[in-house]
mmCIF file of C-alpha atoms and ligand atoms in Angstrom:
data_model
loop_
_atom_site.group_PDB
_atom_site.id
_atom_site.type_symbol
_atom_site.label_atom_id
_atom_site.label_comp_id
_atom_site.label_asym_id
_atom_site.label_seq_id
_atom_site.Cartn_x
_atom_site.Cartn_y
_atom_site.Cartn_z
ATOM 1 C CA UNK A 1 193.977 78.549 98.620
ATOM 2 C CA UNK A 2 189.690 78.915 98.785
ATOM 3 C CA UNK A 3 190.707 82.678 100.412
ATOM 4 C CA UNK A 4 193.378 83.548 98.137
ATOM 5 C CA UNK A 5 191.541 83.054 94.808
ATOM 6 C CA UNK A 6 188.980 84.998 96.852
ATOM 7 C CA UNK A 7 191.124 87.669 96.887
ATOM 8 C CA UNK A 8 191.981 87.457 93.594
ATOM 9 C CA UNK A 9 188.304 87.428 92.022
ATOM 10 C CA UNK A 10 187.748 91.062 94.694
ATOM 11 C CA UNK A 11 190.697 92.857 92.740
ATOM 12 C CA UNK A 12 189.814 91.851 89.433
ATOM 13 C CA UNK A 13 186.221 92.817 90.569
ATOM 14 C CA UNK A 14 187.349 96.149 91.982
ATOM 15 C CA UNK A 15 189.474 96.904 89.028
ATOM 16 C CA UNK A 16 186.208 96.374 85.846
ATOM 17 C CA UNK A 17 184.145 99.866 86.053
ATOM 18 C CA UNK A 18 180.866 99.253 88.005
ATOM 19 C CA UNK A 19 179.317 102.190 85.835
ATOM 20 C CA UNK A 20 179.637 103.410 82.659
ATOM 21 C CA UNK A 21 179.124 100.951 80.221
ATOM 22 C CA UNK A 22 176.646 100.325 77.267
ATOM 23 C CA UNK A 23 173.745 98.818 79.410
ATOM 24 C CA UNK A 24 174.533 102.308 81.902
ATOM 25 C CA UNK A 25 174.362 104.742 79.021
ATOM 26 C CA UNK A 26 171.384 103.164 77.319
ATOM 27 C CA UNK A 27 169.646 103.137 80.802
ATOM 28 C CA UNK A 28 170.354 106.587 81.419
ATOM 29 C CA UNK A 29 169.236 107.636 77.784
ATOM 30 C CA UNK A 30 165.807 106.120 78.557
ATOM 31 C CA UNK A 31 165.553 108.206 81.542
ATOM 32 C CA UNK A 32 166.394 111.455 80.088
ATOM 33 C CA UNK A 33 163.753 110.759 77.733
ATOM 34 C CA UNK A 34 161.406 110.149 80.131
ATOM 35 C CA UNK A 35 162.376 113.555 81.880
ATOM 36 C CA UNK A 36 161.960 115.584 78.430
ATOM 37 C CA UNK A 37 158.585 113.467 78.399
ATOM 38 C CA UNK A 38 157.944 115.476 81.750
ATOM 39 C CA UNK A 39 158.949 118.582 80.284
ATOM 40 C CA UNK A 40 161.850 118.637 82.785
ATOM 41 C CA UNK A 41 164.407 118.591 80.450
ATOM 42 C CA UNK A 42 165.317 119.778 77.023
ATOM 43 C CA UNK A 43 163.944 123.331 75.750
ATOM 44 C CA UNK A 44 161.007 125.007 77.553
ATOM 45 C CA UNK A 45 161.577 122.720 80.415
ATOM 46 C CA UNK A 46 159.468 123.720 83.410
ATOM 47 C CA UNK A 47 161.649 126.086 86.293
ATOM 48 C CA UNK A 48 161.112 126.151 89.701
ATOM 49 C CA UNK A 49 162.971 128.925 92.375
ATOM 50 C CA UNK A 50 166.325 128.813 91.807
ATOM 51 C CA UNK A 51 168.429 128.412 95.419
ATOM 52 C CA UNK A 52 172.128 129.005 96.422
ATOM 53 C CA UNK A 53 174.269 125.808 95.772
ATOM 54 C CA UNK A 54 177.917 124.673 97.032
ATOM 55 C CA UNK A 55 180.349 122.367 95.427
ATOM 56 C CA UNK A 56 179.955 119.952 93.666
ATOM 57 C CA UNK A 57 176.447 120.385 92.056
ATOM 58 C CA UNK A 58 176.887 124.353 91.571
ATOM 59 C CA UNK A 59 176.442 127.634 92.759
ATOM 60 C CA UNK A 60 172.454 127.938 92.066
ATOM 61 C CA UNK A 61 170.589 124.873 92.214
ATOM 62 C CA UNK A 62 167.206 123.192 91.136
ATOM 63 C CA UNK A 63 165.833 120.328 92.785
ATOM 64 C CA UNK A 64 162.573 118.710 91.268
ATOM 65 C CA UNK A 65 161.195 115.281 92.542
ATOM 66 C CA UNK A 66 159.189 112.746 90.019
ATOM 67 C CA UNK A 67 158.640 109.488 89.166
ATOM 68 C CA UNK A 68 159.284 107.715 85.466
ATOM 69 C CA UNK A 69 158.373 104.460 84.453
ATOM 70 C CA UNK A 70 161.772 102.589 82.561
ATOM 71 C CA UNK A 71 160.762 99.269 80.922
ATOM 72 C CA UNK A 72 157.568 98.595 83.215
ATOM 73 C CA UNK A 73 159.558 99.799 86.464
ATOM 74 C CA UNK A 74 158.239 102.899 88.153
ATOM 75 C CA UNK A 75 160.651 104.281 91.054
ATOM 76 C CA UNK A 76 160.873 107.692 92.034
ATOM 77 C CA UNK A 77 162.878 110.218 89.728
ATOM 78 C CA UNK A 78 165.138 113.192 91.205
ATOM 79 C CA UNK A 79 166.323 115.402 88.995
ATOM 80 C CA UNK A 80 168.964 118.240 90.249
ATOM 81 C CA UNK A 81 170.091 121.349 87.416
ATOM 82 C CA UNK A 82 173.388 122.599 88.618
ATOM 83 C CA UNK A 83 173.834 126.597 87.476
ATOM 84 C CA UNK A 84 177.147 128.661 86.865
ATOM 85 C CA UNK A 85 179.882 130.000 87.589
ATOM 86 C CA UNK A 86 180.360 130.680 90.676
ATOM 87 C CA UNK A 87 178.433 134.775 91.660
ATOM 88 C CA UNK A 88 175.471 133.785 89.503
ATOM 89 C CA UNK A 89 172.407 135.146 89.955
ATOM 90 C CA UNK A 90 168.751 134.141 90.742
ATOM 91 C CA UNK A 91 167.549 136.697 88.298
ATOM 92 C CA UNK A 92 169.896 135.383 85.841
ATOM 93 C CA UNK A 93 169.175 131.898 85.887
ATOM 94 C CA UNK A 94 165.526 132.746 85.818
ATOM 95 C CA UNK A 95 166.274 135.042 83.113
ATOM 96 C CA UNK A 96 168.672 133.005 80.803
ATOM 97 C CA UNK A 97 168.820 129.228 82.268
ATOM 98 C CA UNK A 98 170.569 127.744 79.279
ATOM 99 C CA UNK A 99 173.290 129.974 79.410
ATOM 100 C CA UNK A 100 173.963 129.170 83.079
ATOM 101 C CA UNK A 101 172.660 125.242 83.359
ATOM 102 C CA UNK A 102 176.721 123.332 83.716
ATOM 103 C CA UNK A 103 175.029 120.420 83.897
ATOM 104 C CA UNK A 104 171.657 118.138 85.126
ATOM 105 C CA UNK A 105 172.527 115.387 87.883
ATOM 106 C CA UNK A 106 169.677 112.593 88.296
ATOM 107 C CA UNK A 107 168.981 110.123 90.869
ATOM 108 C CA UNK A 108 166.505 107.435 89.589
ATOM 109 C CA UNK A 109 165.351 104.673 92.133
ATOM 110 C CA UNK A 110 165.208 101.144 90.348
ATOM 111 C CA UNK A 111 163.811 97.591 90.957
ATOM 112 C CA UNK A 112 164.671 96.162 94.346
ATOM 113 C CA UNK A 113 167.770 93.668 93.280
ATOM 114 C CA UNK A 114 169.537 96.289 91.020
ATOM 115 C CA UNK A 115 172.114 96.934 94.165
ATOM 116 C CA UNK A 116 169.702 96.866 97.244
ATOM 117 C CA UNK A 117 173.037 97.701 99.295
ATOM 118 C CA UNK A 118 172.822 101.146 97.902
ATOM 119 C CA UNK A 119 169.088 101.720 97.981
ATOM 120 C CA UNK A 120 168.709 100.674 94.099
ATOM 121 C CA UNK A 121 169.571 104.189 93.051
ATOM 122 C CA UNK A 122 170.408 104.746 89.350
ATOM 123 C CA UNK A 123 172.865 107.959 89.059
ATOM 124 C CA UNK A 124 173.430 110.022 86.128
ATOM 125 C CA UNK A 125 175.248 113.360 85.224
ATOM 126 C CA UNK A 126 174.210 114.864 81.831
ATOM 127 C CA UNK A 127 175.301 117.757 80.043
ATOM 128 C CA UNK A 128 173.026 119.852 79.177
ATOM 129 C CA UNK A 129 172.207 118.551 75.861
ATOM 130 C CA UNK A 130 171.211 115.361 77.536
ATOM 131 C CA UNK A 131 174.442 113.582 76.660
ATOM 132 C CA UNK A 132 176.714 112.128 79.469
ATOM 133 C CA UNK A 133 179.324 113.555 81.320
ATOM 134 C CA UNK A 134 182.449 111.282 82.021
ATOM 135 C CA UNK A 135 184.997 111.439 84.532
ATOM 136 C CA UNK A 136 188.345 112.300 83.991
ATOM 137 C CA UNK A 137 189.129 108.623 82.291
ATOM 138 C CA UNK A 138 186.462 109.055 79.853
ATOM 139 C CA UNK A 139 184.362 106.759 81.630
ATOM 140 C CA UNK A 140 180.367 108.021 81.148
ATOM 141 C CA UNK A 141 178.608 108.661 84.398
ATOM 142 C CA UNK A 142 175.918 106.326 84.457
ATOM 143 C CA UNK A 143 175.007 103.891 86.889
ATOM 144 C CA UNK A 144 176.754 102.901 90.241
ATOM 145 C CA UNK A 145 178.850 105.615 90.636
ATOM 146 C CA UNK A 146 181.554 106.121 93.108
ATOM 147 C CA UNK A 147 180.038 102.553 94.755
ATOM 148 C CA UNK A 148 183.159 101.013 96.571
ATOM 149 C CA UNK A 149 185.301 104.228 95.534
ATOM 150 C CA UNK A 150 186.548 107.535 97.517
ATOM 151 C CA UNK A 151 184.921 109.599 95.274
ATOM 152 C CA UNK A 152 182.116 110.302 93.042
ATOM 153 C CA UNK A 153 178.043 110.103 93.262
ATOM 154 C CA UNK A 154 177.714 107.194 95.899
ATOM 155 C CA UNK A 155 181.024 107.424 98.041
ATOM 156 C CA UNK A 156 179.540 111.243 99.141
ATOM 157 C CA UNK A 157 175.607 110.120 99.034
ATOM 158 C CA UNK A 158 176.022 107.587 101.296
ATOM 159 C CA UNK A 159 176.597 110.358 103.984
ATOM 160 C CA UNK A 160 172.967 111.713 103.138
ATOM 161 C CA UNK A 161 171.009 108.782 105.403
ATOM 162 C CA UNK A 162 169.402 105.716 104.660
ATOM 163 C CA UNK A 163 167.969 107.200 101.737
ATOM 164 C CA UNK A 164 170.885 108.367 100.313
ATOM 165 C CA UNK A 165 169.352 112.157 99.215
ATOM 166 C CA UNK A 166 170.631 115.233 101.147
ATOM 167 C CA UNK A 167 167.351 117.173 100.752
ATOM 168 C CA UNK A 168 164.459 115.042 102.155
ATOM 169 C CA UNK A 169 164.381 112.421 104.634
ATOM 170 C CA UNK A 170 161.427 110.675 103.017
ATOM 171 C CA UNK A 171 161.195 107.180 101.807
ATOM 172 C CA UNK A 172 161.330 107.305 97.933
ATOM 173 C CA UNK A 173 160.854 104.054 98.170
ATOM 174 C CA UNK A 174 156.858 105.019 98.422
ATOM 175 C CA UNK A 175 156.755 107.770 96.564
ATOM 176 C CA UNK A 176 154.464 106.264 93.260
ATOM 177 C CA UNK A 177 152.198 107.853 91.000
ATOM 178 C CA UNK A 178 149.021 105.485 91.442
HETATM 179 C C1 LIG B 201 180.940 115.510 97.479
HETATM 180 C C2 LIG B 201 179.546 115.198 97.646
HETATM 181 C C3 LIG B 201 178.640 114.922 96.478
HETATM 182 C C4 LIG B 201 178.921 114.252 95.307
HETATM 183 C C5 LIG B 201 180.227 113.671 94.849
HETATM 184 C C6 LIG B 201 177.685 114.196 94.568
HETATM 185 N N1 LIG B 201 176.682 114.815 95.259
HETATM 186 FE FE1 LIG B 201 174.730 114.960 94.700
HETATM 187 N N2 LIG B 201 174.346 116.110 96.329
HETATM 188 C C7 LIG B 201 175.266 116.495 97.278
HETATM 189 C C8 LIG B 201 174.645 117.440 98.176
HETATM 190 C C9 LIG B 201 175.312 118.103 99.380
HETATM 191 C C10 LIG B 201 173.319 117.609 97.734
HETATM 192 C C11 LIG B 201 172.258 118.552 98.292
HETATM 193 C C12 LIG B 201 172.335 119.862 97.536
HETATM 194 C C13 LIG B 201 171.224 120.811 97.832
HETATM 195 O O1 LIG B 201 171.331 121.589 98.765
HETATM 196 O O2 LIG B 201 170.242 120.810 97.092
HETATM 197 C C14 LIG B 201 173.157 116.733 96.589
HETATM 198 C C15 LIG B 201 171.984 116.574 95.900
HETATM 199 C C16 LIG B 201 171.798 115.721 94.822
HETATM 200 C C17 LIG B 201 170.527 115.424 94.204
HETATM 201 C C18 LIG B 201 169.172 115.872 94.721
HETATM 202 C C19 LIG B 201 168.667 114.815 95.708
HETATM 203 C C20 LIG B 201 169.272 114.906 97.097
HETATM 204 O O3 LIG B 201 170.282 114.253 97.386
HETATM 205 O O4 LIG B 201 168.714 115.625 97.902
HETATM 206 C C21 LIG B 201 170.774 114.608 93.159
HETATM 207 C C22 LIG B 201 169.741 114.014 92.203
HETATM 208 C C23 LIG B 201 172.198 114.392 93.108
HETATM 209 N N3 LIG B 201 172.788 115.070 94.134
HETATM 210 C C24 LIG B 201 172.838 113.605 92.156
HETATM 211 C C25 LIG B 201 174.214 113.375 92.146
HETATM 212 C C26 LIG B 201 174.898 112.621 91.116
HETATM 213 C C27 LIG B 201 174.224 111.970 89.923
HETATM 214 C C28 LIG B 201 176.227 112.635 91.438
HETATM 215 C C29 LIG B 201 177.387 112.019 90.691
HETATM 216 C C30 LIG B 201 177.543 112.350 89.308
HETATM 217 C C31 LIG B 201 176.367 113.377 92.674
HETATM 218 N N4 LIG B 201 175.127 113.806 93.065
HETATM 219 C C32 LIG B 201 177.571 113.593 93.337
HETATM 220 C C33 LIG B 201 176.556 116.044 97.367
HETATM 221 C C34 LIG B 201 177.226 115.294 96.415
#
């Protein structure tokens, strides 16, 4: 009986979002403030070499790695800008990056206890007017997502390593301001 209310309680579990809602999309409006703060978002944000990209996060890419302080929690901030279509140019984006930014994907590490299974990543995919991009059931992109899923920002960044970034194999976990 003790097992099959178990059971029970996992499906209802699996079936409520685990991202997306209202604490998600204020959390994730905090931290594109705090990345227009750094002047790495919004207009005149600060560019960096633009590199050749693959699916999903675009053709040219921008990496840029930070740290941002979200009610009295500083954890390190990653901020990827995903360029298009597909045959774009470094001179291009260089030359015009609004016209070829699709979209800005973030990684923001948390407070141990927010979901220390995952590495207490916060994920969020903006447009790039710094509102949210949902997935195809209108469900806003902030937060745990793809956790427990086959697709989406966790089910593929779980392959990068125990620190769940494809780029670096440091510990974020260290990487602080002071
Ligand atoms: C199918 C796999 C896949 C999915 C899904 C995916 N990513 Fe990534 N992500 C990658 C790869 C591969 C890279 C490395 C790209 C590069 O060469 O810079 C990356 C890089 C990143 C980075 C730079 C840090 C790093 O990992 O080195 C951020 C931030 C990021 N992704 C955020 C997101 C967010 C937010 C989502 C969900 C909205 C997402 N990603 C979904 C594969 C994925």
């Amino acid at each position: 009986m003790a097992a099959a209310l178990g059971l029970a309680g996992m499906a209802i579990a699996q079936d409520a979002p685990m991202f997306g809602g209202e604490e998600d999309q204020a959390y994730a409006e905090q931290v594109w403030q705090a990345m227009v703060d750094q002047n790495l978002a919004g207009d005149g944000a600060i560019m960096s070499f633009p590199y050749p990209g693959t699916d999903p996060h675009g053709m040219m890419l921008e990496t840029f790695y930070s740290s941002a302080t979200i009610d009295g929690h500083e954890g390190a901030l990653v901020v990827k800008r995903n360029y298009g279509p597909e045959g774009v140019t470094v001179d291009q984006v260089l030359g015009s990056p609004g016209e070829h930014l699709g979209a800005v994907t973030v990684m923001f590490m948390r407070e141990a206890g927010y979901d220390d299974e995952t590495g207490n990543w916060f994920y969020a995919k903006y447009l790039p007017d710094g509102s949210l991009d949902q997935n195809p059931n209108g469900v806003a992109l902030a937060g745990l997502v793809g956790k427990n899923a086959d697709a989406g920002c966790i089910a593929c960044h779980q392959n990068a390593g125990d620190n769940y970034l494809f780029t670096t194999d440091a510990d974020m976990g260290m990487m602080m301001m002071e």
